[in-house]
Coordinates of C-alpha atoms in Angstrom, one line a residue:
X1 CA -9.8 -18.5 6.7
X2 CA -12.0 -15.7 7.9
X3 CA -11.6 -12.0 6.8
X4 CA -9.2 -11.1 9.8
X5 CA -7.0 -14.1 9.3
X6 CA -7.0 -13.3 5.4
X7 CA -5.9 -9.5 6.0
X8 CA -3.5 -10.9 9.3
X9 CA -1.4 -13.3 6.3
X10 CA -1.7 -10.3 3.6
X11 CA 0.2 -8.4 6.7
X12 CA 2.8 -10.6 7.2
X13 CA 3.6 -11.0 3.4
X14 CA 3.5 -7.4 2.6
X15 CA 7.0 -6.1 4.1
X16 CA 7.7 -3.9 0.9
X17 CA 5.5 -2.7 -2.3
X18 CA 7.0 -5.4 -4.0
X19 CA 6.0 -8.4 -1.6
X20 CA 2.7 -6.5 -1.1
X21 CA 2.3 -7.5 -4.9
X22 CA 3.7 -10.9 -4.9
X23 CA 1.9 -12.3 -2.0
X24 CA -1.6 -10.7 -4.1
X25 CA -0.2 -12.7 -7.4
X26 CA 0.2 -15.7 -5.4
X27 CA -3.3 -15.3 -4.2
X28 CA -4.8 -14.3 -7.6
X29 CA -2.9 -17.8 -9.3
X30 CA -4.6 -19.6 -6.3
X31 CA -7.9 -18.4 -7.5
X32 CA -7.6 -19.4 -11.3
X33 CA -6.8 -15.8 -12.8
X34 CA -4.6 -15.8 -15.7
X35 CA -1.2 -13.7 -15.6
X36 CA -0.6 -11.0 -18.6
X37 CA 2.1 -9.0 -19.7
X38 CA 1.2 -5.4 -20.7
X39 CA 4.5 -5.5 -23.4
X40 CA 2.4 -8.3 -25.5
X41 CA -1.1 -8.0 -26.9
X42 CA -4.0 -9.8 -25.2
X43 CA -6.6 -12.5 -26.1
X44 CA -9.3 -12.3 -23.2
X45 CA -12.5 -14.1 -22.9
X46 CA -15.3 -13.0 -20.7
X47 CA -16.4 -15.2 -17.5
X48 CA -12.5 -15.2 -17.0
X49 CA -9.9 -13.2 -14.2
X50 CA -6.9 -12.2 -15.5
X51 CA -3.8 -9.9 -13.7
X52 CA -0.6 -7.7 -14.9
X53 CA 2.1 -6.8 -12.8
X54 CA 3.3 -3.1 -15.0
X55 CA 6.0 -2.3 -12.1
X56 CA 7.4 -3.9 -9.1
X57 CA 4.7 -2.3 -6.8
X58 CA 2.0 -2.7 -9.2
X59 CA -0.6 -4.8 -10.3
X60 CA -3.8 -4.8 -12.3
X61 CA -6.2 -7.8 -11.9
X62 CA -9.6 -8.2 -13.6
X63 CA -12.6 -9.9 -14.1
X64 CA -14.5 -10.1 -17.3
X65 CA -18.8 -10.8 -16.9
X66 CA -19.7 -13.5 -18.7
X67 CA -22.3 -11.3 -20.3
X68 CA -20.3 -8.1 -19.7
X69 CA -21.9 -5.4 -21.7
X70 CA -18.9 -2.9 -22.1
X71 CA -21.0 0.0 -23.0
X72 CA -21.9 -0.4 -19.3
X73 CA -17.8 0.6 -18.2
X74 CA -15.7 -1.4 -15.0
X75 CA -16.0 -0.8 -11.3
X76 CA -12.6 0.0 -10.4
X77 CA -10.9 -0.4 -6.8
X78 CA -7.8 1.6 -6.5
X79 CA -5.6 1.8 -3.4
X80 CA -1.7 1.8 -2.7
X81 CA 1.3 -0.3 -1.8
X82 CA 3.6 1.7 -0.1
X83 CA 3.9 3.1 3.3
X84 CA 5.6 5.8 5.3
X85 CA 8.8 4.4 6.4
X86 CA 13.0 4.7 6.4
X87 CA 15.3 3.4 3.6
X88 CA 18.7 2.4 2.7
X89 CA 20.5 5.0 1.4
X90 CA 23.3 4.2 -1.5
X91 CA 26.7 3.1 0.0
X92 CA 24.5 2.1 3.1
X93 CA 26.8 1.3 6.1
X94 CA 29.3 3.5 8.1
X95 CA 31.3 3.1 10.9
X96 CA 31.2 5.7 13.9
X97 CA 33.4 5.1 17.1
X98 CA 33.0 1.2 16.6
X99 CA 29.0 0.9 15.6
X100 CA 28.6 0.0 12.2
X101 CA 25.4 2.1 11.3
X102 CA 23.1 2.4 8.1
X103 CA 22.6 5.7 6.3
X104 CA 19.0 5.9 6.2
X105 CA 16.3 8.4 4.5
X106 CA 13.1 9.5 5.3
X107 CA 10.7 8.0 2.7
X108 CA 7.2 10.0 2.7
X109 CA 5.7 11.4 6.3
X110 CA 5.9 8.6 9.4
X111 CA 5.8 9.2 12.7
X112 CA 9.6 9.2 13.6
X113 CA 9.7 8.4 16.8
X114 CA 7.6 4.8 16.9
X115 CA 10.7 3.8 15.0
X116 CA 12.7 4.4 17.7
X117 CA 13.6 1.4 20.5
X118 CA 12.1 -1.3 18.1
X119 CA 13.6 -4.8 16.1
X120 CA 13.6 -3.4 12.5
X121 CA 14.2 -5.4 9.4
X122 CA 14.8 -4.7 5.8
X123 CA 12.8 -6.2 2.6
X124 CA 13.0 -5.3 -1.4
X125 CA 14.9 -5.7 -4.2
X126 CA 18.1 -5.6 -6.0
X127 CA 19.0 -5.0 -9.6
X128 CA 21.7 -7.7 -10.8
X129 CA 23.9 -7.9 -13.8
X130 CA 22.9 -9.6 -17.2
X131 CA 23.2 -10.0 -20.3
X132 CA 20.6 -7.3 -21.5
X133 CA 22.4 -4.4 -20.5
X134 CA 19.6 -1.6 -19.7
X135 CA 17.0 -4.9 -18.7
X136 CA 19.0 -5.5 -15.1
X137 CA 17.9 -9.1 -13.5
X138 CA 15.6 -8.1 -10.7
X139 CA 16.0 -10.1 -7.5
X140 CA 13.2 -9.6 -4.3
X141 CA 14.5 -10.1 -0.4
X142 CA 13.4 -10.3 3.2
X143 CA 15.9 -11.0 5.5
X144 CA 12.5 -11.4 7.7
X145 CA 14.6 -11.3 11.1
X146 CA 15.5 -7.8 12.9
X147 CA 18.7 -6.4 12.0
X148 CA 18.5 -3.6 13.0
X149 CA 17.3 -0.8 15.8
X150 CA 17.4 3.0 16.6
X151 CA 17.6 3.5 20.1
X152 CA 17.2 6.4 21.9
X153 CA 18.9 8.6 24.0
X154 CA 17.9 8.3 27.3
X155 CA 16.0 11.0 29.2
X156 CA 18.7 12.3 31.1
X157 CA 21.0 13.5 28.5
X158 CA 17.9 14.6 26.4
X159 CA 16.2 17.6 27.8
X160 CA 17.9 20.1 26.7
X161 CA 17.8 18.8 23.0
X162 CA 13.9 17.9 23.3
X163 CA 13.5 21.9 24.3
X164 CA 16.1 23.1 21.4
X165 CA 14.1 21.4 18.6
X166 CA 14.1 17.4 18.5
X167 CA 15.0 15.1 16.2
X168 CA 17.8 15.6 13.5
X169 CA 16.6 13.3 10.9
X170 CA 20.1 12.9 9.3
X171 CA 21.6 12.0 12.4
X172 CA 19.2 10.8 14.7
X173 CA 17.9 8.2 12.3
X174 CA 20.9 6.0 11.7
X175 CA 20.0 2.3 12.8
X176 CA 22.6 0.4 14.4
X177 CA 23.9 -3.2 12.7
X178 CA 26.6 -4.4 14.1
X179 CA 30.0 -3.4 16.4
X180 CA 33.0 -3.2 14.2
X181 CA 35.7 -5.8 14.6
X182 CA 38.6 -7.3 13.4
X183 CA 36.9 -9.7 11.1
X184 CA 34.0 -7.3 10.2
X185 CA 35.0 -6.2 6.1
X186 CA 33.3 -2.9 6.8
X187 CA 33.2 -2.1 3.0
X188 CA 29.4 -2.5 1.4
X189 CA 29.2 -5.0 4.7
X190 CA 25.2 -4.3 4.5
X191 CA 25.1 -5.2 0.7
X192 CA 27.7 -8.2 1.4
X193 CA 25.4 -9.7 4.0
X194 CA 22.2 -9.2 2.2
X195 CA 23.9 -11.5 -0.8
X196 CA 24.7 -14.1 1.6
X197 CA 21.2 -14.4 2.8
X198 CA 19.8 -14.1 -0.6
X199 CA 22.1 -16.1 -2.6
X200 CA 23.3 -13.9 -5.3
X201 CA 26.7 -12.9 -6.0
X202 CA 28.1 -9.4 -4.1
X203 CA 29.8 -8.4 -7.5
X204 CA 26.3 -8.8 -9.4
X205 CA 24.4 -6.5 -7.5
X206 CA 24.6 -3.1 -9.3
X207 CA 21.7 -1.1 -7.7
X208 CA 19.0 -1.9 -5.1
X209 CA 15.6 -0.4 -3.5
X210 CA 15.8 -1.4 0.3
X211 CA 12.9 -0.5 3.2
X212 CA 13.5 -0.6 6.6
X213 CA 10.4 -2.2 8.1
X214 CA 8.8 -3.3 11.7
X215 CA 9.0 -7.5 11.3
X216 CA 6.4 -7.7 14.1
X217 CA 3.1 -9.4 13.4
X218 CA -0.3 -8.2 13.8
X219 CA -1.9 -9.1 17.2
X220 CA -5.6 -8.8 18.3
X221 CA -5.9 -6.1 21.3
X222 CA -9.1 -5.6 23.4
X223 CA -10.7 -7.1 25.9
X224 CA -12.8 -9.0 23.4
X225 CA -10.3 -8.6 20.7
X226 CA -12.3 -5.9 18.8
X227 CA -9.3 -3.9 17.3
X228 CA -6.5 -5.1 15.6
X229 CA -2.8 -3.6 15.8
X230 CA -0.2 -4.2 13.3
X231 CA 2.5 -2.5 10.9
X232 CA 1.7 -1.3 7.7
X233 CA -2.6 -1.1 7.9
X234 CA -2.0 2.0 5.9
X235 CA -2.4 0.8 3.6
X236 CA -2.4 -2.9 3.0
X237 CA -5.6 -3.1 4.7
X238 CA -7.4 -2.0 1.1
X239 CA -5.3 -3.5 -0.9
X240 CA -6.3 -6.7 1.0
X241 CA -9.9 -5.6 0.7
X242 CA -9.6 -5.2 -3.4
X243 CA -7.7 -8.5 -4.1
X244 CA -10.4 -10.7 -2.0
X245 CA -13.3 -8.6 -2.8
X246 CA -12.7 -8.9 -6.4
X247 CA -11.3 -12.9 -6.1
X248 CA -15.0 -13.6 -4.3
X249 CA -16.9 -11.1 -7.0
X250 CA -19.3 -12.6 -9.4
X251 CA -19.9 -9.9 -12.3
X252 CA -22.0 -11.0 -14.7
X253 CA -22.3 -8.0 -17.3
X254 CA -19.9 -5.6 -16.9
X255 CA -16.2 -5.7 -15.9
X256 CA -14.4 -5.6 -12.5
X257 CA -10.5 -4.3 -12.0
X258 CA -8.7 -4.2 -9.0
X259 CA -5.4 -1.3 -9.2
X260 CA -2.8 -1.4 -6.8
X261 CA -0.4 1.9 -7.2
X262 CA 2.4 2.8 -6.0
X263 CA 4.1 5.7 -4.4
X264 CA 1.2 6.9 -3.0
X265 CA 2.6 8.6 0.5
X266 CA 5.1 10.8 -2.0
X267 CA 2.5 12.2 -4.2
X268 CA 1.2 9.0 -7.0
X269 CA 3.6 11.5 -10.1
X270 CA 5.6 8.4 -10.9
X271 CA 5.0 6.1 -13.7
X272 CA 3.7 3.4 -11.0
X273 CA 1.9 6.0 -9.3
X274 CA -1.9 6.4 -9.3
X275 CA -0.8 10.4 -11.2
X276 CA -0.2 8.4 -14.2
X277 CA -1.6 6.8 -17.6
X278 CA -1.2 3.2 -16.7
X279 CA -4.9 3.0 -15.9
X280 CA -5.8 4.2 -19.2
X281 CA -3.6 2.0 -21.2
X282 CA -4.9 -0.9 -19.3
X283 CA -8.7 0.0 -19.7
X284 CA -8.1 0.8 -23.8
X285 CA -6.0 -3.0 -23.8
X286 CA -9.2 -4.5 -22.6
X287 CA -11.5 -3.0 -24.8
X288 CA -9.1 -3.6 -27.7
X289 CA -8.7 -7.5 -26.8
X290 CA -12.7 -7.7 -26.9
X291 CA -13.0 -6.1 -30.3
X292 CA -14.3 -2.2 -29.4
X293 CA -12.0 0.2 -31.0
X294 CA -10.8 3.4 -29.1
X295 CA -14.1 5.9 -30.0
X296 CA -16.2 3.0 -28.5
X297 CA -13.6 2.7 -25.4
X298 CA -14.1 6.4 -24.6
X299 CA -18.0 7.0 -24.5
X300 CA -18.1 3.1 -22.6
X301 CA -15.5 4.1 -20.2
X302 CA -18.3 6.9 -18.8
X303 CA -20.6 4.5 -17.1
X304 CA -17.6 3.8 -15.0
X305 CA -17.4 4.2 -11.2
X306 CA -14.4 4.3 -9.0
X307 CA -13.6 3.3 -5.2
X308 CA -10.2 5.1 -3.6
X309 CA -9.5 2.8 -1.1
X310 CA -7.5 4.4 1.6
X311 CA -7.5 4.5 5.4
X312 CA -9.1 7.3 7.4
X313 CA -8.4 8.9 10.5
X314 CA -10.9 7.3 13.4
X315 CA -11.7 9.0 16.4
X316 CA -9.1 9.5 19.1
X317 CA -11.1 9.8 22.6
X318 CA -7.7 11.3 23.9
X319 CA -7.7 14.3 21.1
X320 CA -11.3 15.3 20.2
X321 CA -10.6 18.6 19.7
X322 CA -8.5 17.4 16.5
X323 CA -12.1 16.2 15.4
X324 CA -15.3 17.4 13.7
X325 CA -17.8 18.1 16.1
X326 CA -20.6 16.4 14.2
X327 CA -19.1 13.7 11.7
X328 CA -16.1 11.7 12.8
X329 CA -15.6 8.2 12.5
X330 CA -15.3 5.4 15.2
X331 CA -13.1 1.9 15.4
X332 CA -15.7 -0.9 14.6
X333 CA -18.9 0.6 13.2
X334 CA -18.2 0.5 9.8
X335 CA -15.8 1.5 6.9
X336 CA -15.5 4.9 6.2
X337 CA -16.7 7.5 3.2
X338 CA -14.6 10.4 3.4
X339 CA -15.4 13.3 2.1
X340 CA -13.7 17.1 1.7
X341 CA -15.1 20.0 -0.2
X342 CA -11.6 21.0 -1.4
X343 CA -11.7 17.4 -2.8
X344 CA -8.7 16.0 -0.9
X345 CA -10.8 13.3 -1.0
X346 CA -12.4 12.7 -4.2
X347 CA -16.4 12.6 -3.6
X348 CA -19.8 14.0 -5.4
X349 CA -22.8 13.0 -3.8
X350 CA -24.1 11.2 -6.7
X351 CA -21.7 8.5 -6.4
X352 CA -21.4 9.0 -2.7
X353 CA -25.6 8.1 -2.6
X354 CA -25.3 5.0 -4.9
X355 CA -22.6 3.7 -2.7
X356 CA -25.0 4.7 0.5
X357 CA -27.9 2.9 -1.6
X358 CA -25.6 -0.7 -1.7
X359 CA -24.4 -0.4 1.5
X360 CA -27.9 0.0 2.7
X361 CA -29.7 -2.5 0.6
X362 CA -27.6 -5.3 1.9
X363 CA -26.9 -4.2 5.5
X364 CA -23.1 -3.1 5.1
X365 CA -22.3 -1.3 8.2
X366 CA -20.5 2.6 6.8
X367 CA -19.6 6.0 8.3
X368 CA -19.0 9.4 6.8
X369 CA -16.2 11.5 7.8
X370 CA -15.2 14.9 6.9
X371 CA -11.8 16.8 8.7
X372 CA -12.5 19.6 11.5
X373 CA -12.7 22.8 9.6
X374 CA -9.0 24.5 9.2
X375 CA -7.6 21.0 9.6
X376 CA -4.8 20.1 6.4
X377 CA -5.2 16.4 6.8
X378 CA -3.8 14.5 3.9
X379 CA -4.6 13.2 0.7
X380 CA -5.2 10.1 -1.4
X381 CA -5.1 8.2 -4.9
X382 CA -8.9 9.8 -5.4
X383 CA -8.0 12.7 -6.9
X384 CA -5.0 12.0 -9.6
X385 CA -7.2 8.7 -10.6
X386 CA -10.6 10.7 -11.7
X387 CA -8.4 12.8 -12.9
X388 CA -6.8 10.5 -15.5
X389 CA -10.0 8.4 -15.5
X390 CA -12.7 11.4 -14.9
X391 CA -15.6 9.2 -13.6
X392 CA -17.4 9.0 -10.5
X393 CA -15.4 8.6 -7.2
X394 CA -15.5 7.7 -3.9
X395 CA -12.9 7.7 -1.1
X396 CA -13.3 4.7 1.1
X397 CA -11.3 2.8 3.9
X398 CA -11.6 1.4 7.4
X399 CA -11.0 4.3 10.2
X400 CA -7.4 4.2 11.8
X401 CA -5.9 5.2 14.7
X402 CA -1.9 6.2 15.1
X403 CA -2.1 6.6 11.5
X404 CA 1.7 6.5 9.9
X405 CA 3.2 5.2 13.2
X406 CA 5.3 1.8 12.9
X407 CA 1.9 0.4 14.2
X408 CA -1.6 0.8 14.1
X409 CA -4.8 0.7 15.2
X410 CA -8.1 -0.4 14.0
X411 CA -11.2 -2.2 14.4
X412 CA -11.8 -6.1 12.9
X413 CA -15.5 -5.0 12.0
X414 CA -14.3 -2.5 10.3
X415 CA -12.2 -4.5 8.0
X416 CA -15.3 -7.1 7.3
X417 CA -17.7 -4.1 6.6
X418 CA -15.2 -3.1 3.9
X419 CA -14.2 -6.2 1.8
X420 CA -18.2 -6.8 2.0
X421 CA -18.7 -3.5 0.4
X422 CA -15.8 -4.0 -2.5
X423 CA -17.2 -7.5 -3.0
X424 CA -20.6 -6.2 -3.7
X425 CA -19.1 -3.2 -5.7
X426 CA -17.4 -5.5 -8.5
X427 CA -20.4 -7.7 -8.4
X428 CA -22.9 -5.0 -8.6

């Protein structure tokens, strides 16, 4: 398969953080790397790939030159597996007036109302009964079919509540499921179902992580197909990007690591997040597993270089005075380097000019972008990752449009230019 087709499958598979991570495993054990658990002590041997899943919505996968001099550091690739989006809400379902409904939250910043008047499903995991009492049996699901929808109100009973404020986002966010009837057992009737379709038992389940998510697949748009719209390119486009770009890497003396973090669009502070030490434990196993004790680890680890994978905002020709007036990015000529003097995005030009000088020596197609003065913008797993791991760092990612909506937009070069770039990052 071609890049598109590669990232178009990763799409499909990636309906939560947690599928994001299994389909990259699958992919990974395809290729010949060798699975690791961070609770054990390691054996590696260079020339080979290796990968730990940490959390749910995490994974660290690796390559090891076979002449990797470790006093030369890793070329790291970091980006996230989470999206904006809704979830389910404990004791999830509710009846009102006959329409059994689910109590939904708001999880990070998306674009409410491209939810609305769309099939919707739900994917994630439940936590079941065992015998280890605080080590619950973890159980992943897709019921991969829409369930559910959030329609709106039509425009002729909504004026008046479009000019006194908009949406309500505890009210006005509830998907619809099902109508109530006489055989309907309304109790935990979301929870019941999901069992069914899962195959577990109702009375096991004791807790669960549940995200509402657009089951529609990515489709080519253009008159030539140039751009690509799908849910979720935020940000499963790098991740993509990193798990192919390092699987296609040939490193010969140093070492390569691909990071996938979650909880990115709520701020990376979690113990999966990029704001942690999980990096840092994973870089010191390494170097412990190939004999260099913790002194030599942190004077190595300073020839390191990091990429912050990430998507940008591309130029909207409807809105350009929410643009730069110099330096903006466009859909199809190149992945982005963004870069922000209050270091929303994490950038020197040091390390931006050595990416410049790779890009350039093998004809990798790039843009740079900064914000329009004044303009907030957001943020990305740049900044907390030097910051645990303080080396030099880049923020990279292909150029978006309708960032955070239920779908997006981008351009197919931009997607090629970018996994080229990784790939010749963890090679270089």
């Amino acid at each position: 398969m071609n890049t598109i087709e590669n990232l178009t499958e990763y799409l499909k598979n990636s309906v939560s953080p947690f599928h994001m991570v299994g389909h990259s495993i699958d992919l990974l054990d395809q290729a010949g790397f060798i699975p690791l658990s961070s609770k054990e002590s390691w054996t590696l041997e260079k020339g080979k790939g290796y990968y730990c899943r940490t959390f749910s919505g995490e994974l660290f996968a690796f390559k090891i030159g076979r002449d990797a001099d470790l006093s030369k550091g890793v070329h790291i690739g970091g980006a996230h597996t989470d999206w904006p989006c809704l979830r389910v809400k404990p004791n999830g379902t509710f009846n009102k007036k006959g329409y059994l409904q689910i109590n939904a939250e708001i999880y990070g910043g998306p674009i409410l109302s491209t939810f609305f008047d769309r099939p919707l499903s739900i994917a994630g995991r439940l936590a079941l009964k065992s015998e280890d009492l605080l080590n619950p049996d973890v159980v992943y699901v897709d019921l991969k079919k829409p369930v559910l929808t959030i329609p709106n109100l039509a425009i002729h009973m909504s004026r008046s509540e479009e000019n006194a404020g908009g949406l309500d986002k505890q009210t006005h966010l509830m998907p619809l499921c099902a109508m109530v009837n006489e055989t309907l057992n309304q109790d935990d009737y979301l929870l019941r179902y999901i069992a069914g379709s899962t195959g577990v038992k109702y009375e096991d389940i004791l807790d669960f992580e549940l995200y509402i998510y657009n089951p529609e697949e990515p489709q080519l748009v253009g008159l030539n197909g140039e751009f690509l719209s799908s849910p979720r390119l935020d940000n499963a486009t790098s991740a993509c990007a990193l798990i192919y770009g390092l699987m296609d890497s040939s490193p010969s003396d140093r070492i390569s690591l691909a990071a996938l973090f979650d909880n990115e669009e709520i701020g990376s502070r979690t113990k999966q997040g990029a704001d942690s030490q999980m990096l840092s434990i994973i870089l010191e196993k390494i170097w412990a597993s190939l004999g260099r004790d913790r002194i030599s680890f942190l004077s190595d680890i300073q020839g390191s270089m990091i990429l912050s994978v990430d998507v940008g905002h591309g130029f909207h020709p409807n809105y350009p005075a929410s643009y730069d007036i110099t330096t903006y990015p466009k859909l199809g000529s190149g992945f982005v380097i963004k870069m922000d003097s209050n270091q929303k995005y994490t950038w020197d030009c040091e390390a931006v000019g050595g990416l410049m000088n790779l890009c350039q020596t093998f004809g990798i197609p790039y843009q740079r972008c900064v914000k329009r003065t004044g303009q907030a913008g957001g943020g990305t797993i740049g900044s907390p990752l030097s910051a645990q791991v303080p080396v030099k760092t880049v923020d990279i990612g292909v150029p978006l449009l309708a960032m955070h909506s239920a779908r997006e937009l981008m351009g197919t070069a931009d997607q090629i230019s970018l996994t080229d770039a990784v790939t010749r990052f963890f090679t270089a």
